[in-house]
Amino acid sequence: MIVYGGDWNPEQWPEEVWSEDVALMREAGVNRVSLGIFSWSWLEPVEGAFEFGWLDRCMDLLAENGIQACLATPTAAPPPWFAHTYPEALPQDADGRTFTHGSRQAFCPSSPIYRDRALRIAEQVARRYKDHPALTIWHIHNEYGCHNARCHCDTSAEAFRAWLCERYQSLDALNEAWGTAFWSQRYGDWAQILPPRATPAIGNPAQLLDFRRFSSDALLDLYRAERDLLAAIAPGVPATTNLMAGMHWEMDYWRFAEELDVVASDHYLNGDEPHIQLAFSADLARSLNKGRPWILMEHSTSAVNWQGHNPAKAPRELLRNSVQHLARGADAIMFFQWRASREGAEKWHSGMLPHAGTDTKIWREVVELGAALRDLADVEGSTVGADVAILMDYASIWAQDHPAQPTAHHKPIEIIRQWYGELWRLGVTCDVRHPEDDLSGYRLVVVPALYLVSDAGAARLRRFVEGGGIAVAGPYSGIVDDNDRVRLGGYPGAWRDLLGVRVEEFFPRESVELTSGRKGWVWSELAHATTAEVLDTYVTGEPAWTRNAWGAGAAHYLTTLPRGADLRAVLAEVCADASVPTADAEGLELVRRSHPDGRSYLFAINHGDTEATGGGVTVPAGEFRVARLESASQ
Ligand code: GAL
Ligand code: ZN
């Protein structure tokens, strides 16, 4: 089956409402709900005193109605007693401001007392429900790092030092890695090291980078501790936590994904052309799960409440969004949340059951979606294949977040999105991969913005091209090593040989005219083609686009950043070089999922306002179709 449902927060409602909830869930075809996510103060109202009666009744109700429970550990929202009793466990920002309760995620990730109390409530939940028939999967915590990704308090300082000690073993090695010869930052004692806090001038970039790595690890460590505890008490029940793939960049999700039994991710529409960004998030979630079906743990039926301006979704948008996630490999389509809240910080956030009740656009679409997913039950387990991989690494993005860059306008996330967007328009399905992953199954590897790359990552791309692959890299990629130290001898030090290009100097500027008539934005370089063929130049003559034959393959390089149709044209040629088929998608999104036995599905989602045809399927404006293909090509 395809899992369908959302967050159920029964503690927000009187008990009479629960049976109506469950009846309506059945009407909509809901077969799984997440519950207990923010229930800590209702499960442990007084420290050490537990009240499970209400949750027992909810779990029983679900079991009686054949609805699975994705049961949470409520550790993302410590109760008021926690902050009141243990103020030392509250998180602090870089300016020394302490946050307190009254919202959620008010805890220091490195606090031993938080860890202890979190594990205690998680243990209580696990012992109580380990054999409950509704229990299907654990939802550990909620969106790690969403609000407290980095804590700068004294406890965190201590933990940071221990983390550094483990990483570098000696102070000499740390001084070397952090380049502390610069501005007299040489450390003579571990005790002198702090998290990056307010400083009179620009901080040490390697310190910032390591602090971000440490901070991600600190939360991952909490995940592991809860997961191990649950696994010991309830062996065989899978565990996950909801990531925010493509939306949140504070945690190293490559490392998180390794620890999840199945990747779950949340997505909310945001920015321009949100359906393209949705596709990117879904492709990233699938890639984090190594291509296997993943769980869309949350998305919205309509408006969210946390943007300055929160438009409701257009008619059918809920359906299109959901089917996009399904097309891109999700086997579970879930929403935040089941019933829209009457009160609290998210009362203006849409739900599956809106304030206005069942005689509504949202409810009718929710019911329609449930029926559609039931009809598509056989899609479960099928996978999405991709010829193209986009390289993305969190550490690289973090390293570039340091304020002293050649320009603040070279924004890696934005660039990755732009490149992804043009590939989407060309109808190309992409995986997203970590630079150190094995790339050998792909035809084309795209490196839009990878400022930092390790030696191992640099070697991977070289080997991929040597073996016959085609690569394309954007400027300011392959520039520094793991510790944000410049790779010398001409940029980009990691791939000068592979690209056949040597760059002397960066010239950030608003835009630059190219001989082809195209335009580059933000960035330009004084580059020399050493062994590469020059495919386009600035009107002043320097290389703008190059191609270097390397081993059995070739590597393209752009010294500037074309956008829109210009970028699309370049990527189309690169795809042709890699024998990756392209199409003019014109708003008709086509994605295929296949089973190993050859049964496959063509998902066609029409984002435009006119009927569109592609892959042999005609789709009315705003609608979707799923064609079952009994492929002969096994
Ligand atoms: C997510 C979160 C949910 C809810 C939702 C609103 O970040 O996990 O609890 O807050 O956003 O869009
Ligand atoms: Zn802290």
Short mmCIF file of N, CA and C and ligand atoms in Angstrom, two decimals, residues 108 151 153 156, ligand 2:
data_model
loop_
_atom_site.label_atom_id
_atom_site.label_comp_id
_atom_site.label_asym_id
_atom_site.label_seq_id
_atom_site.Cartn_x
_atom_site.Cartn_y
_atom_site.Cartn_z
N CYS A 108 19.62 22.70 25.02
CA CYS A 108 20.99 22.66 24.50
C CYS A 108 21.28 21.23 24.06
N CYS A 151 24.22 25.66 19.48
CA CYS A 151 24.16 26.25 20.80
C CYS A 151 25.57 26.66 21.21
N CYS A 153 26.56 27.81 24.32
CA CYS A 153 26.69 27.94 25.77
C CYS A 153 27.97 27.27 26.29
N SER A 156 28.05 23.55 25.71
CA SER A 156 28.37 23.24 24.32
C SER A 156 29.85 23.49 24.04
ZN ZN B 2 24.66 24.51 24.76
#
